[in-house]
Amino acid sequence: MDNADKTREQLLAELAELRDDVSERSQSRARVFESVRAIIIEMDAGGRFTYVSPTVTEVLGYLPDEVYSTQDRNFLHTDDREPLAELLRKITSSGQAEVTHIRVRHKAGHWLWLSISIDGYRDGSGETHTVALARDVTAEFEASESLRVSEARYRALAENVMDLILEIDEDGEYTYIGPNCEAILGYTAEQLRSGDLRGPPNLTPETNGLLSSYFEEGSSQTAAVVYRFRHGNGSWHWLESSGSARRGPDGQRRTVIISRDVTERTKAEQDLAMSEARYRRLADVSEEWITESDHEGRLLYASQNCEKVFGRSVKSFIGTTPLWVIHPDDVEERAAKDIEATLNGEPFTTKPYRVFHADGSWLWVESRGCTYRGPDGNPVILRVTREITDRVQAEEEKRELEARMQQAQKLEGLGVMAGGIAHDFNNLLTPILGDTSLALLDLPPESPVRPRLQKVQAAAHRAAALTNQMLAYAGEETLHIESVNLSNLVEEMGTLLETAASREAIVEYEIASDLPFVEADAARLSQVVMNLITNASEALGHDEGRITLSTGTVDLTSNQLQLLVMGSDRPAGEYCFAEVRDTGCGMDAETLSKIFDPFFTTKLTGRGLGLAAVLGIVQSHRGAIDLRSTPGKGTTFRVLFPSTKRRFEAHAAPILDAGDWQTEGLVLVVDDEEGVRDLCADTLARAGLDVICATNGREGIELFERHQDEIRAVLLDRTMPTTSGEEAFIEMRRIQPNARIILVSGYSKDEAGQRFMDKGLDAFLKKPFLPSSLLRMMREVLER
């Protein structure tokens, strides 16, 4: 072996020894890193892993071989790959060590933060290698990041909340003042640090002491306290503060105080408290009953005047649904109104309804209210209820009065109509009766025409009786007033009344003795009683029943008279009554409303003038009628007349016989009815009188003025067109004050002739009349 070969072998031996030495030192260093749970990674210039320490398994869960085979670095976070590559290039070029943090996916799938120290070196051949020492710092990094986020969140919260956040150390110095200090307190942070704003004049002494006890005693947690604070602008504000104390890392106490301006809230609470107090006082002194109930109708609140309205305590109502005090007939409508108010939320007013008082009486009330949402969001019904018993009764009386007035007006209108019809009928009947009578006088007794004319005369008399009934309804019939005892009148009519009743009826009498008198026409009162007992008998029909006739007296007040037919304008006082009571079929409300109408009847046959005539007769006697009827139980008619202490008898004027009476002279007949004029002219001519006729009042005045010295008497119709009989009468008396004038009318003497009698009228002749009646009247006037 030459020297060259020897030298070569020596170099190889030394190199082998050097590798062993390096390997031993490397293994020793690796054991050190493994003991601190660090990963050693070595990469060549191409970025390939040339060494990965076994600790990679403990830290990342991979085997070293798995790391060698993963050259695409897919376990690195995508956001960290490019920055890491750039860092490696920088280290390679500069040769300076760098430290960075990267995210690496654990084999189990979660991410870890690694802190990596990277350095580079060149080997003997000049090739660049990179060595990295990686340590798991996930826990430290997350803790640091949480702290950073927490501090950022805290600062953002402190700087953006509406509250003022202060931190004070145990020496009373402000270590933190929120940025809204000036907005809330009216002072800047510098002013707050430079002066003690907790003392006067910014805080009252009481408030200063209160805050000291709250925030300076070292409690770890304090409740909120509300106090007054003088704002920087000089006005007083209300603040609400709460705080807590803690110990810092240095062991010193820190107090954090959170304050907010609650001036508006405090004022609102004060206003609310005052409003509630005012509401309670108002509810307690009000005449109305104020309540609040939930959506199910349970009473939540009731004012204290509950006892005054219902006679019951508030406790008896609270928590109940007070429908039990409402009249059964009104409960359904009242409950429906509550449901409607709950659903639509609009103000409401109930109709009057009845409630039960503790004393057993029923009161009328009405309620007004509205619905609002309570704190829990459910609807609450506020109701104000007032008693209206007096008003309801007054309205009922008013309705009854209006109904009576309407009835009276209706009856009055019907009376005017009936009187007008009767007047027109009497104008027609006058020539029928008169000419028939004259014809009978001219016929020989054996004439075959006489029976027919007598039938015409009888029919005309019946028609005249019908018109008299119509005039009685109108209150225009001639009355012969005298003192009448109703008990005597009924007793005298006893047999006739029993004959008028049906055979199945039992007639009973309850006659009062010592009855006062009434001023009346006895014949007309008899007609009233007869009509009433006839109606009672017809109400019984063919069934057995009872009719009771009673008389008596009763004292009536104005209010009581208001409830009677035609009683509204009658004076209070003592009244005598005749009553007819039956147990017949009775009448319903509709029939009662029409019973006094002329021509109204419930019978298949009949003229319907019986009760109409009763009404007219009672009205002409200034009386009233009390009528009560129940279907299926019977009817009671009570006619009442004012009693009197006076007694007088009616004295009729003597009637002269004008059978063959003859005289002479001129008579003026004024009538717009041709038949009446002709009858009067023929009748007076038979007595030897000359007759001139006028068709209206104006013509009559002209004829009278022309023949005033010749005319012995005037027959003057009351109702004529153009110029009335009254106007003609006045003018004729002006021309000749002593003129003898006989008024002729289809109306009664009481209604038609009274005004003329007061002015000196000589006589009154009612249509229809017979020729004999006209001659007797003319003879009386001319021979007076």
C-alpha positions in Angstrom: 0.0 0.0 0.0 1.5 3.3 -1.1 1.3 6.5 0.8 -1.7 7.8 -1.2 -3.8 4.8 -0.4 -2.9 5.1 3.3 -3.8 8.7 3.4 -7.2 7.9 1.8 -8.0 5.2 4.3 -7.0 7.4 7.2 -9.4 10.1 5.9 -12.3 7.6 5.6 -11.6 6.4 9.1 -11.6 9.9 10.5 -14.8 10.7 8.6 -16.5 7.7 10.0 -15.4 8.6 13.5 -16.7 12.2 12.9 -20.1 10.9 11.8 -20.4 8.7 14.8 -19.6 11.7 17.0 -22.2 13.9 15.2 -24.8 11.1 15.4 -24.2 10.6 19.1 -24.5 14.4 19.7 -27.6 14.6 17.5 -29.2 11.7 19.4 -28.4 13.4 22.7 -29.9 16.7 21.5 -33.0 14.9 20.3 -33.5 13.2 23.6 -33.4 16.7 25.2 -36.1 18.1 22.9 -38.2 15.0 23.3 -38.2 15.5 27.0 -39.8 19.0 26.5 -42.4 17.6 24.1 -41.0 19.6 21.2 -40.9 18.5 17.5 -37.6 18.7 15.6 -37.9 19.0 11.9 -35.0 19.2 9.4 -35.6 20.0 5.7 -33.2 20.2 2.8 -32.9 23.0 0.3 -35.8 21.5 -1.7 -38.1 21.6 1.3 -38.2 17.8 1.8 -38.3 16.5 5.3 -34.9 14.9 6.1 -35.6 14.4 9.8 -38.8 14.4 12.0 -38.4 13.7 15.7 -40.5 10.9 17.2 -42.3 13.5 19.4 -44.4 14.3 16.4 -46.6 11.4 17.3 -47.2 12.6 20.8 -47.9 16.2 19.7 -49.8 15.8 16.4 -50.7 12.1 16.4 -48.7 11.3 13.2 -45.9 8.8 12.9 -42.6 10.2 11.5 -43.0 8.1 8.4 -46.5 9.7 7.8 -44.9 13.1 7.9 -42.1 12.1 5.5 -44.7 10.9 3.0 -46.9 14.0 3.2 -44.8 16.4 1.2 -47.9 18.5 0.1 -48.2 19.9 3.7 -52.0 19.3 3.8 -51.9 19.3 7.6 -51.0 23.0 7.5 -53.8 25.5 7.7 -54.4 27.0 4.2 -54.0 30.6 5.6 -50.6 29.7 7.0 -49.0 27.9 4.1 -47.9 30.8 1.9 -46.7 32.9 4.9 -44.6 29.9 6.1 -43.1 29.3 2.7 -42.2 33.0 2.4 -40.6 32.8 5.9 -38.5 29.8 4.9 -37.2 31.6 1.8 -36.3 34.6 3.9 -34.4 32.4 6.4 -32.5 30.7 3.6 -31.4 33.9 2.0 -30.6 35.8 5.2 -29.4 33.0 7.4 -31.2 34.6 10.4 -33.4 32.7 12.8 -37.1 33.5 12.9 -40.0 32.6 15.2 -43.7 32.3 14.0 -47.0 30.7 14.9 -48.9 28.4 12.6 -51.9 26.2 12.8 -51.5 22.4 12.2 -54.3 19.9 11.9 -54.0 17.0 14.5 -54.5 13.6 13.0 -57.7 13.4 15.0 -59.0 16.4 13.0 -58.8 19.4 15.4 -56.4 22.3 15.0 -53.4 23.1 17.1 -51.3 26.3 17.4 -47.6 25.6 17.2 -44.8 28.1 18.1 -41.9 27.4 15.6 -38.3 28.6 15.9 -36.6 28.2 12.5 -32.9 28.5 11.7 -30.7 27.5 8.7 -27.2 26.1 8.1 -24.9 24.9 5.4 -23.3 21.5 5.5 -19.7 20.7 4.4 -20.8 20.5 0.8 -22.4 23.9 1.0 -26.0 22.7 0.8 -28.6 24.7 2.8 -30.6 22.9 5.5 -33.4 24.3 7.7 -34.0 23.1 11.2 -37.3 24.0 13.0 -38.2 23.5 16.6 -42.0 23.3 17.1 -43.9 23.5 20.4 -47.6 23.1 21.1 -48.9 26.4 22.5 -52.6 25.9 21.8 -53.6 26.4 25.4 -51.5 29.5 25.9 -52.6 30.9 22.6 -56.3 30.3 23.2 -56.1 31.8 26.7 -54.3 34.8 25.3 -56.8 35.2 22.5 -59.8 34.8 24.9 -58.2 37.5 27.1 -57.7 39.7 24.1 -61.3 39.2 22.9 -62.6 39.7 26.4 -60.8 42.9 26.9 -61.9 44.1 23.4 -65.4 43.2 24.2 -65.3 44.8 27.5 -63.9 48.0 26.1 -66.4 48.1 23.3 -69.2 47.5 25.7 -67.9 50.2 28.1 -67.5 52.7 25.3 -70.8 52.0 23.6 -73.4 51.3 26.3 -75.7 54.1 27.4 -74.6 53.6 31.0 -71.6 55.2 32.5 -69.0 52.7 33.7 -66.4 53.8 36.3 -63.6 51.9 38.0 -62.2 53.3 41.3 -59.3 51.9 43.2 -59.1 51.7 47.0 -57.5 55.2 47.2 -60.6 56.7 45.5 -58.8 57.4 42.2 -60.6 56.7 38.9 -58.8 54.0 37.0 -61.3 54.0 34.2 -64.1 56.5 33.1 -66.4 55.7 30.3 -66.6 58.0 27.3 -70.2 59.0 27.9 -69.3 60.6 31.3 -70.1 64.2 30.1 -73.4 63.1 28.4 -74.7 61.6 31.6 -73.2 63.8 34.3 -72.5 67.0 32.5 -68.8 66.8 33.4 -65.7 65.7 31.5 -63.5 62.8 32.6 -60.8 65.4 33.6 -63.3 67.3 35.7 -64.5 64.1 37.4 -60.9 63.1 38.2 -59.9 66.6 39.5 -62.8 67.1 41.9 -64.9 65.2 44.4 -68.4 65.3 42.8 -69.9 63.1 45.5 -70.1 65.9 48.0 -72.3 69.0 48.0 -73.6 70.7 46.1 -73.9 67.8 43.5 -75.3 65.4 46.1 -77.6 66.0 49.0 -76.1 64.9 52.4 -78.5 62.0 52.6 -77.5 60.8 49.2 -73.8 61.2 49.9 -74.1 59.1 53.0 -76.2 56.5 51.1 -73.6 56.2 48.4 -70.7 55.9 50.9 -72.4 53.0 52.6 -73.1 51.3 49.3 -69.7 51.7 47.5 -67.1 52.3 50.1 -67.6 49.4 52.5 -65.9 46.9 50.3 -68.9 44.6 49.5 -68.4 42.4 46.5 -71.9 43.0 45.1 -74.4 45.9 45.8 -77.9 46.3 44.8 -79.0 49.3 42.6 -79.6 52.6 44.4 -81.5 55.6 43.0 -80.5 59.1 44.0 -80.6 62.7 42.9 -77.5 64.2 41.3 -77.0 67.8 40.1 -76.1 67.8 36.4 -73.4 70.0 35.0 -76.1 72.3 33.6 -77.5 72.9 37.1 -80.6 70.8 36.9 -81.3 67.8 39.2 -81.2 64.4 37.6 -82.1 61.0 39.0 -79.3 58.4 38.7 -79.4 54.7 39.3 -76.1 53.1 40.2 -75.0 49.6 41.0 -71.5 48.3 41.7 -69.2 45.5 42.7 -65.7 45.2 44.3 -63.0 42.8 43.4 -59.3 42.2 44.1 -56.8 42.6 41.3 -53.7 40.5 40.7 -51.8 43.0 42.8 -54.2 42.4 45.7 -55.7 45.9 45.6 -59.5 46.4 45.6 -61.2 47.8 42.6 -64.8 49.0 42.6 -66.7 49.0 39.3 -69.8 51.3 39.3 -72.4 51.3 36.5 -74.7 54.4 36.5 -77.5 55.4 34.3 -79.8 58.5 34.0 -83.2 57.4 35.1 -84.7 60.9 35.3 -87.5 60.2 32.8 -88.2 56.8 34.2 -88.3 58.1 37.8 -90.6 61.0 36.7 -92.8 58.5 34.9 -92.9 56.3 38.0 -93.8 59.3 40.2 -96.4 60.4 37.7 -97.7 56.9 37.5 -97.9 56.6 41.3 -99.6 60.0 41.5 -102.0 59.0 38.7 -102.8 55.7 40.4 -103.4 57.5 43.7 -105.6 60.1 41.9 -107.4 57.3 40.1 -108.1 55.5 43.4 -109.3 58.6 45.1 -111.5 59.5 42.1 -112.9 56.0 42.0 -113.7 56.1 45.7 -115.5 59.4 45.7 -117.2 58.9 42.3 -120.9 58.2 42.2 -120.2 55.6 39.6 -119.0 52.1 40.3 -115.6 51.6 38.6 -114.3 48.1 37.9 -111.6 46.3 36.0 -111.9 42.7 34.9 -109.8 40.2 32.9 -110.6 38.7 29.6 -112.5 35.9 31.3 -114.7 38.4 33.1 -113.2 37.9 36.6 -113.1 41.1 38.6 -109.6 42.4 39.3 -110.6 45.7 40.9 -113.7 47.4 42.2 -114.1 50.9 43.7 -115.1 51.3 47.3 -118.6 52.6 46.5 -119.6 49.1 45.7 -121.5 48.9 48.9 -123.4 52.1 48.1 -124.4 50.8 44.7 -125.1 47.2 45.4 -125.2 47.0 49.2 -122.3 44.5 49.1 -118.7 44.6 50.1 -115.8 44.8 47.5 -114.5 41.5 48.8 -117.7 39.7 47.7 -116.9 40.7 44.1 -113.1 40.5 43.7 -112.1 37.3 41.8 -115.7 36.5 40.8 -117.5 37.0 37.5 -120.3 39.3 38.7 -123.0 38.1 36.2 -124.8 36.7 39.2 -126.0 40.2 40.2 -127.5 40.9 36.8 -131.1 40.2 36.0 -131.5 36.8 34.1 -133.2 38.5 31.2 -130.2 40.9 30.8 -127.2 38.5 31.4 -126.9 37.3 27.8 -126.7 40.7 26.2 -124.3 42.0 28.9 -122.0 39.0 28.4 -122.1 39.5 24.6 -121.0 43.1 25.1 -118.0 42.0 27.2 -117.0 39.5 24.5 -117.4 42.1 21.8 -115.3 44.6 23.7 -112.5 42.0 24.3 -112.4 41.1 20.6 -112.4 44.5 19.0 -110.9 46.7 21.8 -113.2 49.6 21.0 -115.0 51.8 23.6 -118.5 50.5 24.3 -121.7 51.5 26.0 -124.2 49.0 27.2 -128.0 49.3 27.1 -129.7 49.8 30.5 -129.8 46.6 32.4 -130.9 45.5 35.9 -128.8 44.5 38.8 -129.8 42.9 42.1 -129.3 45.0 45.3 -128.7 43.4 48.6 -132.0 44.7 49.9 -133.9 42.6 47.3 -134.7 45.4 44.9 -133.7 45.6 41.2 -131.8 48.7 40.1 -131.3 50.0 36.5 -127.7 50.7 35.5 -125.7 51.3 32.4 -122.0 50.9 31.8 -119.4 52.5 29.6 -115.9 51.2 29.2 -112.9 50.3 27.1 -110.4 47.5 26.7 -106.6 47.9 27.2 -103.7 45.5 27.4 -102.3 44.7 30.9 -98.6 44.2 31.7 -99.0 40.5 30.8 -100.4 41.4 27.4 -103.9 40.1 28.2 -106.9 42.4 27.7 -108.4 44.2 30.7 -111.9 45.7 30.6 -112.3 49.0 32.4 -116.0 49.7 33.1 -117.7 52.7 34.7 -121.2 51.8 35.9 -123.9 54.2 37.1 -127.3 53.8 38.5 -130.1 55.2 36.2 -133.2 53.8 38.0 -134.8 57.3 38.2 -133.9 58.1 34.6 -135.3 54.8 33.3 -138.5 55.3 35.3 -138.8 58.9 34.1 -138.2 57.8 30.5 -140.8 55.1 30.9 -143.3 57.6 32.3 -142.4 60.0 29.5 -143.0 57.2 26.9 -146.3 56.4 28.5 -147.3 60.1 28.6 -146.3 60.5 24.9 -148.3 57.4 24.1 -151.3 58.8 25.9 -150.9 62.1 24.2 -150.6 60.4 20.8 -153.7 58.4 21.7 -155.5 61.6 22.8 -154.5 63.4 19.6 -155.6 60.4 17.6 -158.9 60.3 19.4 -159.3 64.0 19.0 -158.6 63.7 15.3 -161.0 60.9 15.0 -163.6 62.9 16.9 -163.3 65.8 14.5 -163.7 63.4 11.7 -166.7 61.7 13.3 -168.3 65.1 14.0 -167.8 66.2 10.4 -169.3 63.0 9.1 -172.2 63.3 11.5 -172.8 66.9 10.4 -172.9 65.9 6.7 -175.2 63.0 7.4 -177.5 65.2 9.3 -177.7 67.7 6.4 -178.7 64.7 4.2 -181.1 63.3 6.7 -182.9 66.5 7.3 -184.8 66.7 4.0 -185.3 62.9 4.0 -187.0 63.0 7.4 -188.8 66.3 6.7 -190.1 65.6 3.3 -191.2 62.1 4.3 -193.1 63.7 7.2 -194.7 66.3 4.9 -195.6 63.6 2.4 -197.3 61.5 5.1 -199.3 64.6 6.1 -200.5 65.0 2.5 -201.4 61.4 2.0 -204.8 60.0 2.9 -204.6 57.3 5.6 -205.6 54.6 3.2 -202.9 55.4 0.7 -200.7 52.3 -0.3 -197.7 54.6 -0.4 -197.9 55.4 3.3 -196.3 52.2 4.6 -193.3 52.6 2.3 -192.8 56.3 3.4 -193.1 55.2 7.0 -190.3 52.6 6.4 -188.1 55.4 4.9 -188.9 57.6 7.9 -187.9 54.7 10.3 -184.7 54.1 8.4 -183.9 57.8 8.5 -184.5 57.8 12.3 -182.1 54.9 12.7 -179.5 56.8 10.6 -180.1 59.9 12.8 -179.4 57.7 15.9 -176.2 56.5 14.3 -175.0 60.1 13.7 -175.9 60.9 17.4 -173.5 58.1 18.4 -170.8 59.6 16.2 -171.5 63.0 17.8 -171.3 61.4 21.2 -167.9 60.0 20.3 -166.9 63.5 19.2 -168.1 64.9 22.5 -170.6 67.2 20.7 -173.9 65.8 21.9 -176.4 68.0 23.7 -176.4 67.1 27.4 -179.0 67.7 30.0 -176.9 68.1 33.1 -178.3 67.2 36.6 -177.0 65.6 39.8 -176.6 61.9 39.4 -175.8 59.2 41.9 -174.0 56.4 40.1 -175.1 53.8 42.6 -178.8 54.7 42.2 -178.4 54.8 38.4 -176.9 51.2 38.3 -179.5 49.8 40.7 -182.4 51.4 38.7 -180.9 49.8 35.5 -180.5 46.4 37.2 -183.2 44.5 35.4 -182.3 46.0 32.1 -178.6 45.2 32.6 -179.3 41.6 33.4 -181.4 41.3 30.3 -178.5 42.8 28.2 -176.1 40.1 29.6 -176.0 36.6 28.1 -177.9 33.8 29.8 -174.6 32.1 30.7 -173.3 35.1 32.6 -173.7 35.6 36.4 -174.2 39.3 37.1 -173.0 40.5 40.5 -173.2 43.9 42.2 -170.8 45.7 44.5 -172.7 48.9 45.0 -171.3 51.6 47.3 -173.7 53.5 49.6 -173.7 57.2 50.3 -171.9 57.9 47.0 -171.3 61.6 46.2 -173.1 63.1 43.2 -171.7 63.7 39.7 -172.9 66.4 37.3 -174.0 64.4 34.3 -176.7 63.6 31.8 -178.3 60.5 33.4 -179.5 59.1 30.0 -175.9 59.3 28.6 -174.4 57.6 31.7 -177.0 54.9 31.4 -175.9 54.4 27.7 -172.3 54.1 28.9 -173.1 51.4 31.5 -175.3 49.6 29.0 -172.6 49.6 26.3 -170.0 48.3 28.8 -172.1 45.4 30.1 -173.0 44.5 26.5 -169.3 44.3 25.6 -168.6 42.3 28.8 -171.4 39.8 27.8 -170.0 39.5 24.2 -166.5 38.9 25.7 -167.9 35.9 27.6 -169.6 34.5 24.4 -171.4 31.2 25.0 -169.1 30.3 27.9 -170.1 30.6 31.6 -168.6 33.6 33.3 -169.0 36.4 35.7 -169.8 40.1 35.2 -169.4 42.3 38.2 -170.8 45.9 38.4 -169.2 48.1 41.0 -169.5 51.7 42.1 -167.4 53.7 44.6 -165.1 56.7 45.0 -161.3 57.0 44.7 -158.9 59.9 45.3 -156.6 60.3 42.4 -153.3 62.3 42.1 -152.1 64.0 39.0 -149.6 61.2 38.4 -152.3 58.6 38.7 -154.6 60.5 36.3 -151.7 60.6 33.8 -152.0 56.8 33.4 -155.7 56.9 32.5 -157.4 57.4 29.2 -158.2 61.1 28.8 -156.8 61.6 32.3 -153.8 63.8 31.5 -155.7 67.2 31.8 -158.0 66.2 34.6 -157.6 67.8 38.0 -156.6 65.7 41.0 -159.2 65.0 43.6 -162.2 62.7 44.4 -163.8 60.8 41.6 -166.9 58.6 41.5 -166.6 55.5 39.4 -168.7 52.8 37.8 -166.9 49.6 37.0 -167.8 46.6 34.8 -165.5 43.6 35.2 -165.8 40.4 33.3 -164.0 37.0 33.2 -164.1 36.8 29.4 -161.5 36.4 26.7 -159.6 39.6 27.3 -157.7 41.7 24.8 -154.1 41.9 23.6 -152.1 45.1 23.3 -153.0 45.7 19.6 -156.7 45.4 20.2 -156.5 47.7 23.2 -154.8 50.4 21.1 -157.8 50.5 18.7 -160.7 49.7 20.9 -162.0 53.3 21.0 -161.6 54.0 17.3 -164.9 54.6 15.6 -166.0 51.7 13.3 -163.5 49.3 14.9 -165.1 46.1 16.1 -164.0 42.5 16.9 -167.5 41.2 16.1 -168.5 39.8 12.7 -171.4 42.2 12.7 -171.8 45.6 14.2 -170.9 49.2 13.6 -168.1 49.5 16.1 -169.5 52.7 17.6 -170.4 51.4 21.1 -167.1 52.1 22.9 -166.4 55.1 20.6 -169.7 56.6 22.0 -168.6 55.7 25.5 -165.4 57.6 25.0 -167.2 60.6 23.7 -169.7 60.7 26.6 -167.0 60.3 29.2 -165.0 63.0 27.5 -168.0 65.4 27.4 -168.5 64.8 31.2 -164.8 65.7 31.9 -164.2 62.1 33.0 -161.5 59.5 32.5 -161.4 55.7 31.8 -159.2 53.1 33.5 -158.9 50.1 31.2 -157.2 46.8 32.1 -157.3 43.6 30.1 -155.4 40.3 30.1 -155.9 37.8 27.2 -157.6 34.7 28.5 -158.4 36.3 31.9 -160.9 39.1 31.3 -161.3 42.9 31.1 -162.1 45.7 33.6 -163.6 49.0 32.4 -163.8 51.7 35.1 -165.3 55.1 34.1 -164.6 57.9 36.5 -166.3 61.3 36.9 -165.5 64.2 39.2 -167.6 64.2 42.3 -169.5 67.3 43.5 -171.3 68.5 46.6 -173.9 70.4 44.7 -177.4 69.1 43.8 -179.6 70.4 41.0 -182.3 69.1 38.7 -182.5 69.7 35.0 -185.6 71.7 34.0 -186.7 71.3 30.4 -188.5 74.3 28.7 -192.2 73.8 28.0 -192.8 72.5 24.5 -195.6 74.3 22.6 -197.9 72.4 20.3 -197.7 73.7 16.8 -200.2 71.2 15.2 -202.6 73.7 13.5 -200.6 76.9 14.2 -201.0 79.6 11.6 -199.3 83.0 11.4 -198.0 85.5 8.9 -194.9 87.4 8.0 -191.6 87.0 6.2 -188.9 84.4 7.2 -185.3 84.3 5.8 -183.8 80.8 5.4 -180.0 80.7 4.9 -178.5 77.2 4.1 -176.1 75.9 1.5 -178.1 72.6 1.3 -180.9 72.8 -1.3 -182.9 70.0 0.3 -182.8 71.8 3.7 -183.9 75.1 2.1 -186.8 73.4 0.3 -188.0 71.6 3.4 -187.9 74.7 5.5 -189.7 76.8 2.9 -192.5 74.1 2.4 -193.0 73.7 6.2 -193.1 77.4 7.0 -195.4 78.1 4.1 -197.9 75.5 5.5 -198.1 77.8 8.6 -198.9 80.9 6.5 -195.4 82.4 6.5 -193.7 83.9 3.4 -190.1 82.5 2.8 -187.1 83.9 1.0 -184.0 81.7 0.7 -180.2 82.4 0.5 -177.6 79.8 -0.6 -174.7 81.2 1.5 -173.9 83.7 4.3 -173.0 86.6 2.0 -176.3 86.3 0.1 -178.2 86.0 3.4 -176.7 89.2 4.7 -177.6 91.1 1.5 -181.3 89.8 1.7 -181.5 90.6 5.4 -180.2 94.2 4.9 -182.7 94.6 2.0 -185.8 93.3 3.9 -184.8 94.0 7.5 -188.1 95.8 8.2 -190.2 92.9 6.9 -188.2 89.9 8.2 -189.7 88.4 11.4 -187.1 85.6 11.9 -184.0 84.1 10.3 -183.2 80.3 10.0 -179.4 80.4 9.8 -177.1 77.4 9.0 -173.9 77.4 11.0 -171.5 75.8 8.5 -171.4 77.4 5.1 -168.7 78.2 2.5 -167.6 81.8 1.8 -169.2 83.4 4.8 -169.9 81.3 7.9 -173.1 81.3 9.9 -171.2 83.0 12.8 -170.1 85.9 10.5 -173.6 86.3 9.1 -175.1 86.3 12.6 -172.7 89.1 13.8 -173.4 91.2 10.7 -177.2 90.7 10.9 -177.2 91.7 14.6 -175.2 94.8 13.6 -177.8 95.7 11.1 -180.8 94.9 13.3 -179.9 94.3 17.0 -183.3 92.9 17.8 -183.4 90.4 14.9 -184.8 87.0 15.8 -182.3 84.3 14.7 -182.5 80.5 15.0 -179.2 78.7 14.5 -179.5 75.4 12.6 -176.6 72.9 12.7 -175.7 69.2 12.3 -173.5 69.6 15.4 -174.8 69.6 19.0 -176.1 72.7 20.8 -173.3 72.6 23.3 -170.5 72.7 20.7 -172.2 74.8 18.0 -174.5 77.1 19.8 -172.8 78.1 23.0 -170.8 81.0 21.5 -174.0 82.3 19.7 -176.1 82.0 22.9 -173.6 84.2 24.7 -174.3 86.8 22.0 -178.1 86.6 22.3 -179.0 83.8 20.0 -182.8 83.1 20.2 -182.8 79.4 19.6 -180.9 76.4 18.4 -182.3 73.7 16.1 -180.3 70.5 15.6 -180.3 68.6 12.3 -182.0 66.3 11.4 -185.3 67.7 12.5 -189.0 67.1 11.7 -191.3 69.7 10.3 -193.2 69.7 13.6 -190.0 70.5 15.5 -189.3 73.4 13.2 -192.8 74.8 13.6 -192.7 74.5 17.4 -189.3 76.2 17.5 -190.6 79.0 15.2 -193.7 79.5 17.2 -191.7 79.8 20.4 -189.4 82.4 19.0 -192.1 84.5 17.3 -194.4 84.5 20.3 -191.7 85.1 22.9 
